[in-house]
Amino acid sequence: MILPPSRTSAEAHLYMDLRPCSCGEARFARQSAVVALEDGDLAARYTGACPACGQPREFTFRLPAEPAVAPAGGFRYGGDEPSQLLDPGEWLRVADTYARSVPAVGDAGQPARATLIRAVAALDEVLKFIPPGEDVVPAAACTSEWGRDLRQREPGRFRRGRLAAVRDTYAGMLPQAV
């Protein structure tokens, strides 16, 4: 199965991490290759075996015509357009997971900084789903089970003001602005 475009390899790896094997194991050692699709487009194919059960794993992502460029010294999962791989609820889940893994006190150094940068980038991805002139992520944008459930339980978390406030809080925890 060929999935929609992954705007960056970071987005592709995150997508794979969020799709565990049938045995429940999420991680697997991956080899990647660029392959030509039947329609002439290029794709990135990731293959490997599940370390828990040995089941082969394979993901193929269409490559975008123009790759996303990360800002100098920063990190991005994609360009200005919303993701076609992950929905806003999944991005919010990723931001929460990263933020929870950073120690609340003390200086955890470079690993904590890298984790916070990824939390900020995930919140940036949620914000991309808000249409111009609107203040909330549309319910229809949440297409995954996780996203629909989170949107139903906590609809306020999908409001522009709240997302921006959380994003700014995480960015403010960094030694330099993101």
Coordinates of N, CA and C in Angstrom, one line a residue:
M1 N 0.8 -1.2 0.0 CA 0.0 0.0 0.0 C 0.9 1.2 0.0
I2 N 0.6 2.2 -0.9 CA 1.3 3.4 -0.9 C 0.5 4.5 -0.2
L3 N 1.2 5.1 0.8 CA 0.6 6.1 1.7 C 0.7 7.4 1.0
P4 N 0.0 8.4 1.5 CA 0.1 9.8 1.1 C 1.6 10.3 1.3
P5 N 1.9 11.5 0.7 CA 3.3 11.9 0.9 C 3.7 12.2 2.3
S6 N 4.9 11.8 2.6 CA 5.5 12.3 3.9 C 6.3 13.5 3.5
R7 N 6.1 14.6 4.2 CA 6.8 15.8 3.8 C 8.2 15.8 4.2
T8 N 8.6 15.0 5.2 CA 9.9 14.9 5.7 C 10.1 13.4 6.2
S9 N 11.4 13.0 6.3 CA 11.6 11.7 6.9 C 11.2 11.6 8.3
A10 N 11.3 12.7 9.0 CA 10.8 12.8 10.4 C 9.3 12.4 10.5
E11 N 8.6 13.0 9.6 CA 7.1 12.7 9.6 C 6.9 11.2 9.3
A12 N 7.6 10.7 8.4 CA 7.4 9.3 8.0 C 7.8 8.4 9.2
H13 N 8.9 8.6 9.9 CA 9.3 7.8 11.0 C 8.3 7.9 12.1
L14 N 7.8 9.1 12.4 CA 6.8 9.3 13.4 C 5.5 8.5 13.1
Y15 N 5.1 8.6 11.8 CA 3.9 7.8 11.4 C 4.1 6.3 11.7
M16 N 5.3 5.8 11.3 CA 5.6 4.4 11.6 C 5.6 4.1 13.1
D17 N 6.1 5.0 13.9 CA 6.2 4.7 15.3 C 4.8 4.7 15.9
L18 N 3.8 5.4 15.3 CA 2.5 5.4 15.8 C 1.6 4.2 15.3
R19 N 2.2 3.4 14.4 CA 1.5 2.3 13.9 C 2.2 1.0 14.3
P20 N 1.9 0.4 15.5 CA 2.6 -0.8 15.9 C 2.2 -2.0 15.1
C21 N 3.1 -3.0 15.2 CA 2.9 -4.3 14.7 C 1.7 -4.9 15.3
S22 N 1.1 -5.9 14.7 CA -0.1 -6.6 15.3 C 0.2 -7.2 16.7
C23 N 1.5 -7.4 17.0 CA 1.9 -7.9 18.3 C 1.9 -6.8 19.4
G24 N 1.9 -5.5 18.9 CA 1.9 -4.4 19.8 C 3.2 -3.7 19.8
E25 N 4.3 -4.2 19.3 CA 5.6 -3.6 19.3 C 5.6 -2.4 18.2
A26 N 6.0 -1.2 18.6 CA 6.0 -0.1 17.7 C 7.3 0.1 17.0
R27 N 8.4 -0.1 17.6 CA 9.7 0.2 16.9 C 10.2 -1.0 16.1
F28 N 10.9 -0.7 15.1 CA 11.6 -1.8 14.4 C 12.8 -1.1 13.6
A29 N 13.9 -1.9 13.5 CA 15.0 -1.4 12.7 C 14.6 -1.3 11.2
R30 N 14.9 -0.1 10.7 CA 14.4 0.2 9.3 C 15.5 0.4 8.3
Q31 N 15.3 -0.2 7.2 CA 16.2 0.1 6.0 C 15.3 0.9 5.1
S32 N 15.9 1.9 4.4 CA 15.1 2.7 3.5 C 15.7 2.7 2.1
A33 N 14.8 2.9 1.2 CA 15.2 3.0 -0.2 C 14.3 3.9 -0.9
V34 N 14.8 4.7 -1.9 CA 13.9 5.5 -2.8 C 13.5 4.6 -3.9
V35 N 12.3 4.5 -4.2 CA 11.8 3.6 -5.3 C 10.9 4.4 -6.3
A36 N 10.8 4.0 -7.5 CA 10.0 4.6 -8.5 C 8.6 3.9 -8.5
L37 N 7.6 4.7 -8.5 CA 6.2 4.2 -8.5 C 5.8 4.0 -9.9
E38 N 4.7 3.2 -10.2 CA 4.2 2.9 -11.5 C 3.9 4.2 -12.3
D39 N 3.4 5.3 -11.5 CA 3.0 6.5 -12.2 C 4.2 7.4 -12.4
G40 N 5.4 7.0 -12.1 CA 6.6 7.8 -12.3 C 7.1 8.6 -11.1
D41 N 6.2 8.8 -10.1 CA 6.6 9.5 -8.9 C 7.6 8.7 -8.1
L42 N 8.3 9.3 -7.2 CA 9.2 8.6 -6.3 C 8.6 8.4 -5.0
A43 N 9.0 7.4 -4.3 CA 8.5 7.1 -3.0 C 9.7 6.6 -2.1
A44 N 9.5 6.7 -0.8 CA 10.5 6.2 0.2 C 9.8 4.9 0.8
R45 N 10.6 3.8 0.7 CA 10.1 2.5 1.2 C 11.0 2.2 2.4
Y46 N 10.3 1.9 3.5 CA 11.0 1.5 4.8 C 10.6 0.0 5.0
T47 N 11.6 -0.8 5.3 CA 11.3 -2.2 5.5 C 12.1 -2.6 6.7
G48 N 11.6 -3.7 7.4 CA 12.3 -4.3 8.5 C 11.5 -5.3 9.2
A49 N 12.0 -6.0 10.2 CA 11.3 -7.0 10.9 C 11.0 -6.5 12.3
C50 N 9.8 -6.9 12.8 CA 9.4 -6.6 14.2 C 10.4 -7.3 15.1
P51 N 11.0 -6.6 16.1 CA 11.9 -7.3 17.0 C 11.3 -8.3 17.9
A52 N 10.0 -8.1 18.2 CA 9.3 -8.9 19.1 C 8.8 -10.2 18.5
C53 N 8.2 -10.2 17.3 CA 7.6 -11.4 16.7 C 8.2 -11.8 15.4
G54 N 9.1 -10.9 14.8 CA 9.7 -11.3 13.6 C 8.9 -11.0 12.3
Q55 N 7.7 -10.5 12.5 CA 6.8 -10.2 11.4 C 7.4 -9.1 10.5
P56 N 7.4 -9.3 9.2 CA 8.0 -8.2 8.3 C 7.1 -7.0 8.4
R57 N 7.7 -5.8 8.3 CA 7.0 -4.5 8.3 C 7.5 -3.7 7.1
E58 N 6.5 -3.1 6.5 CA 6.9 -2.3 5.3 C 5.9 -1.1 5.2
F59 N 6.5 0.1 4.9 CA 5.7 1.3 4.7 C 6.3 2.0 3.4
T60 N 5.5 2.5 2.6 CA 5.9 3.2 1.4 C 5.2 4.5 1.3
F61 N 5.9 5.6 1.3 CA 5.4 6.9 1.3 C 5.7 7.6 0.0
R62 N 4.8 8.2 -0.6 CA 5.0 9.0 -1.8 C 5.9 10.2 -1.3
L63 N 6.9 10.6 -2.1 CA 7.7 11.7 -1.8 C 7.1 13.0 -2.4
P64 N 7.1 14.1 -1.6 CA 6.6 15.3 -2.1 C 7.4 15.9 -3.3
A65 N 6.7 16.7 -4.1 CA 7.4 17.3 -5.3 C 8.5 18.2 -4.8
E66 N 8.2 19.0 -3.7 CA 9.1 19.9 -3.1 C 9.3 19.5 -1.6
P67 N 10.5 19.1 -1.2 CA 10.7 18.7 0.2 C 10.6 19.9 1.1
A68 N 10.1 19.7 2.3 CA 10.0 20.8 3.3 C 11.4 21.1 3.8
V69 N 11.7 22.4 4.0 CA 13.0 22.8 4.5 C 12.9 23.3 5.9
A70 N 13.7 22.7 6.8 CA 13.7 23.1 8.2 C 14.3 24.5 8.3
P71 N 13.8 25.3 9.3 CA 14.4 26.6 9.5 C 15.8 26.4 10.1
A72 N 16.6 27.4 9.9 CA 18.0 27.3 10.4 C 18.0 27.1 11.9
G73 N 18.6 26.0 12.4 CA 18.7 25.7 13.8 C 17.4 25.2 14.4
G74 N 16.4 24.9 13.5 CA 15.1 24.5 14.0 C 14.8 23.1 13.5
F75 N 13.5 22.7 13.7 CA 13.0 21.4 13.3 C 11.6 21.6 12.8
R76 N 11.2 20.9 11.8 CA 9.9 20.9 11.2 C 9.5 19.5 10.8
Y77 N 8.2 19.2 10.9 CA 7.8 17.9 10.4 C 7.3 18.1 8.9
G78 N 7.0 19.3 8.5 CA 6.6 19.5 7.1 C 6.5 20.9 6.7
G79 N 6.0 21.2 5.6 CA 5.9 22.5 5.0 C 4.7 23.3 5.6
D80 N 4.2 24.2 4.9 CA 3.1 25.0 5.4 C 1.7 24.4 5.3
E81 N 1.6 23.3 4.5 CA 0.3 22.6 4.4 C 0.1 21.6 5.5
P82 N -1.1 21.3 5.8 CA -1.4 20.2 6.9 C -0.9 18.9 6.4
S83 N -0.6 18.0 7.3 CA -0.1 16.7 7.1 C -1.3 15.9 6.4
Q84 N -0.9 15.0 5.5 CA -1.8 14.0 5.0 C -1.7 12.7 5.6
L85 N -0.7 12.5 6.5 CA -0.4 11.2 7.2 C -1.0 11.2 8.6
L86 N -0.9 12.3 9.3 CA -1.4 12.3 10.7 C -2.4 13.4 10.8
D87 N -3.4 13.1 11.6 CA -4.5 14.1 11.8 C -4.1 14.9 13.0
P88 N -4.9 16.0 13.3 CA -4.5 16.9 14.4 C -4.6 16.3 15.8
G89 N -5.4 15.3 16.0 CA -5.4 14.6 17.3 C -4.2 13.8 17.5
E90 N -3.7 13.2 16.4 CA -2.4 12.4 16.5 C -1.3 13.4 16.8
W91 N -1.2 14.5 16.1 CA -0.2 15.5 16.4 C -0.2 16.0 17.8
L92 N -1.4 16.2 18.4 CA -1.6 16.7 19.7 C -1.1 15.6 20.7
R93 N -1.4 14.4 20.4 CA -0.9 13.2 21.2 C 0.6 13.2 21.2
V94 N 1.3 13.4 20.0 CA 2.7 13.5 19.9 C 3.3 14.6 20.8
A95 N 2.7 15.8 20.7 CA 3.2 16.9 21.5 C 3.0 16.6 23.0
D96 N 1.9 16.0 23.4 CA 1.7 15.7 24.8 C 2.8 14.7 25.3
T97 N 3.1 13.7 24.5 CA 4.0 12.6 24.8 C 5.4 13.2 25.0
Y98 N 5.8 14.1 24.0 CA 7.1 14.7 24.1 C 7.2 15.6 25.3
A99 N 6.2 16.4 25.6 CA 6.2 17.4 26.7 C 6.3 16.6 28.0
R100 N 5.6 15.5 28.2 CA 5.6 14.8 29.4 C 6.9 14.1 29.7
S101 N 7.7 13.9 28.7 CA 9.0 13.3 28.9 C 10.1 14.2 29.3
V102 N 9.8 15.5 29.3 CA 10.8 16.5 29.7 C 10.7 16.7 31.2
P103 N 11.9 16.6 32.0 CA 11.8 16.8 33.4 C 11.2 18.2 33.8
A104 N 10.4 18.2 34.8 CA 9.8 19.5 35.3 C 10.7 20.5 35.9
V105 N 11.8 20.0 36.5 CA 12.7 20.9 37.1 C 14.1 20.6 36.7
G106 N 15.0 21.5 36.8 CA 16.4 21.3 36.5 C 16.7 21.4 35.0
D107 N 18.0 21.3 34.7 CA 18.4 21.4 33.3 C 18.7 20.0 32.8
A108 N 17.9 19.5 31.9 CA 18.1 18.1 31.4 C 19.0 18.2 30.1
G109 N 19.5 19.4 29.8 CA 20.4 19.5 28.7 C 19.8 19.3 27.3
Q110 N 20.7 19.0 26.4 CA 20.3 18.9 25.0 C 19.2 17.9 24.7
P111 N 19.1 16.7 25.3 CA 18.0 15.8 25.0 C 16.7 16.5 25.4
A112 N 16.6 17.2 26.5 CA 15.3 17.9 26.8 C 15.0 19.0 25.8
R113 N 16.0 19.7 25.4 CA 15.8 20.7 24.4 C 15.3 20.1 23.1
A114 N 15.9 19.1 22.6 CA 15.5 18.4 21.4 C 14.0 17.9 21.5
T115 N 13.7 17.4 22.7 CA 12.3 16.9 22.9 C 11.3 18.0 22.9
L116 N 11.6 19.1 23.5 CA 10.7 20.3 23.5 C 10.6 20.9 22.1
I117 N 11.6 20.9 21.3 CA 11.6 21.4 20.0 C 10.6 20.5 19.2
R118 N 10.6 19.2 19.4 CA 9.7 18.3 18.7 C 8.2 18.5 19.2
A119 N 8.0 18.8 20.4 CA 6.7 19.1 21.0 C 6.2 20.4 20.3
V120 N 7.0 21.4 20.2 CA 6.6 22.7 19.6 C 6.2 22.4 18.1
A121 N 7.1 21.6 17.4 CA 6.8 21.3 16.0 C 5.5 20.6 15.8
A122 N 5.2 19.7 16.7 CA 3.9 18.9 16.7 C 2.7 19.8 16.9
L123 N 2.9 20.8 17.8 CA 1.8 21.8 18.0 C 1.6 22.7 16.7
D124 N 2.7 23.0 16.1 CA 2.7 23.8 14.8 C 1.9 23.0 13.8
E125 N 2.0 21.7 13.8 CA 1.3 20.8 12.8 C -0.2 20.9 13.1
V126 N -0.6 20.9 14.4 CA -2.0 20.9 14.7 C -2.6 22.3 14.2
L127 N -1.9 23.3 14.4 CA -2.3 24.7 14.0 C -2.6 24.8 12.5
K128 N -1.8 24.0 11.7 CA -2.0 24.0 10.3 C -3.4 23.5 9.8
F129 N -4.1 22.8 10.7 CA -5.4 22.3 10.3 C -6.5 23.3 10.5
I130 N -6.2 24.4 11.2 CA -7.2 25.5 11.4 C -7.3 26.3 10.1
P131 N -8.5 26.3 9.5 CA -8.7 27.1 8.2 C -8.5 28.6 8.5
P132 N -8.0 29.3 7.4 CA -7.9 30.7 7.6 C -9.2 31.4 8.0
G133 N -9.1 32.3 8.9 CA -10.3 33.0 9.4 C -11.1 32.3 10.5
E134 N -10.7 31.1 10.8 CA -11.3 30.2 11.8 C -10.5 30.2 13.1
D135 N -11.1 29.7 14.2 CA -10.4 29.6 15.4 C -10.3 28.3 16.0
V136 N -10.8 27.2 15.3 CA -10.8 25.9 15.8 C -10.5 24.9 14.7
V137 N -9.8 23.8 15.1 CA -9.6 22.7 14.1 C -11.0 22.1 13.9
P138 N -11.4 21.9 12.6 CA -12.7 21.3 12.3 C -12.8 19.9 12.8
A139 N -13.9 19.5 13.3 CA -14.0 18.1 13.8 C -13.7 17.1 12.7
A140 N -14.1 17.4 11.4 CA -13.9 16.5 10.3 C -12.4 16.3 10.0
A141 N -11.5 17.1 10.5 CA -10.1 16.9 10.3 C -9.5 15.8 11.1
C142 N -10.2 15.4 12.2 CA -9.8 14.3 13.0 C -10.3 13.0 12.4
T143 N -9.5 12.3 11.7 CA -9.9 11.2 11.0 C -9.5 9.9 11.6
S144 N -8.5 9.9 12.6 CA -8.1 8.7 13.2 C -9.0 8.4 14.5
E145 N -9.0 7.2 14.9 CA -9.8 6.9 16.1 C -9.3 7.7 17.3
W146 N -7.9 7.8 17.4 CA -7.3 8.6 18.5 C -7.8 10.1 18.4
G147 N -7.7 10.7 17.2 CA -8.0 12.0 17.0 C -9.5 12.3 17.3
R148 N -10.4 11.5 16.8 CA -11.8 11.7 17.0 C -12.1 11.6 18.5
D149 N -11.5 10.6 19.2 CA -11.8 10.4 20.6 C -11.3 11.6 21.4
L150 N -10.1 12.1 21.1 CA -9.6 13.3 21.9 C -10.4 14.5 21.6
R151 N -10.8 14.7 20.3 CA -11.6 15.9 20.0 C -12.9 15.8 20.7
Q152 N -13.5 14.7 20.8 CA -14.8 14.5 21.5 C -14.7 14.8 23.0
R153 N -13.6 14.2 23.6 CA -13.4 14.4 25.0 C -13.0 15.8 25.5
E154 N -12.1 16.4 24.6 CA -11.5 17.7 25.0 C -11.5 18.6 23.8
P155 N -12.7 19.1 23.4 CA -12.8 19.9 22.2 C -12.0 21.3 22.4
G156 N -11.9 21.8 23.6 CA -11.2 23.0 23.8 C -9.7 23.0 23.5
R157 N -9.2 21.8 23.5 CA -7.7 21.7 23.2 C -7.4 22.0 21.7
F158 N -8.5 22.0 20.9 CA -8.3 22.2 19.4 C -8.6 23.7 19.0
R159 N -8.7 24.6 20.0 CA -8.9 26.0 19.7 C -7.5 26.7 19.5
R160 N -7.5 27.6 18.5 CA -6.3 28.3 18.2 C -5.6 28.9 19.4
G161 N -6.3 29.7 20.2 CA -5.8 30.3 21.3 C -5.1 29.4 22.3
R162 N -5.7 28.3 22.6 CA -5.2 27.4 23.6 C -3.9 26.7 23.0
L163 N -4.0 26.3 21.7 CA -2.9 25.6 21.0 C -1.7 26.6 21.0
A164 N -1.9 27.9 20.7 CA -0.8 28.8 20.6 C -0.2 29.1 22.0
A165 N -1.1 29.1 23.0 CA -0.6 29.3 24.4 C 0.3 28.2 24.9
V166 N -0.1 26.9 24.6 CA 0.7 25.8 25.0 C 2.0 25.8 24.2
R167 N 1.9 26.1 22.9 CA 3.1 26.1 22.0 C 4.1 27.2 22.5
D168 N 3.6 28.3 22.9 CA 4.4 29.4 23.4 C 5.0 29.0 24.7
T169 N 4.3 28.3 25.6 CA 4.8 27.9 26.8 C 6.0 26.9 26.6
Y170 N 5.8 25.9 25.7 CA 6.9 25.0 25.4 C 8.1 25.7 24.8
A171 N 7.9 26.6 23.9 CA 8.9 27.4 23.3 C 9.7 28.3 24.3
G172 N 8.9 28.8 25.3 CA 9.5 29.6 26.3 C 10.4 28.9 27.3
M173 N 10.2 27.6 27.3 CA 11.0 26.7 28.2 C 12.4 26.4 27.6
L174 N 12.5 26.8 26.3 CA 13.8 26.5 25.6 C 14.8 27.7 25.9
P175 N 16.1 27.4 25.9 CA 17.0 28.4 26.2 C 17.0 29.6 25.2
Q176 N 16.6 29.3 24.0 CA 16.5 30.4 23.0 C 15.1 30.1 22.2
A177 N 14.6 31.2 21.7 CA 13.3 31.1 21.1 C 13.3 30.1 19.9
V178 N 12.1 29.5 19.7 CA 11.9 28.6 18.6 C 11.2 29.3 17.5

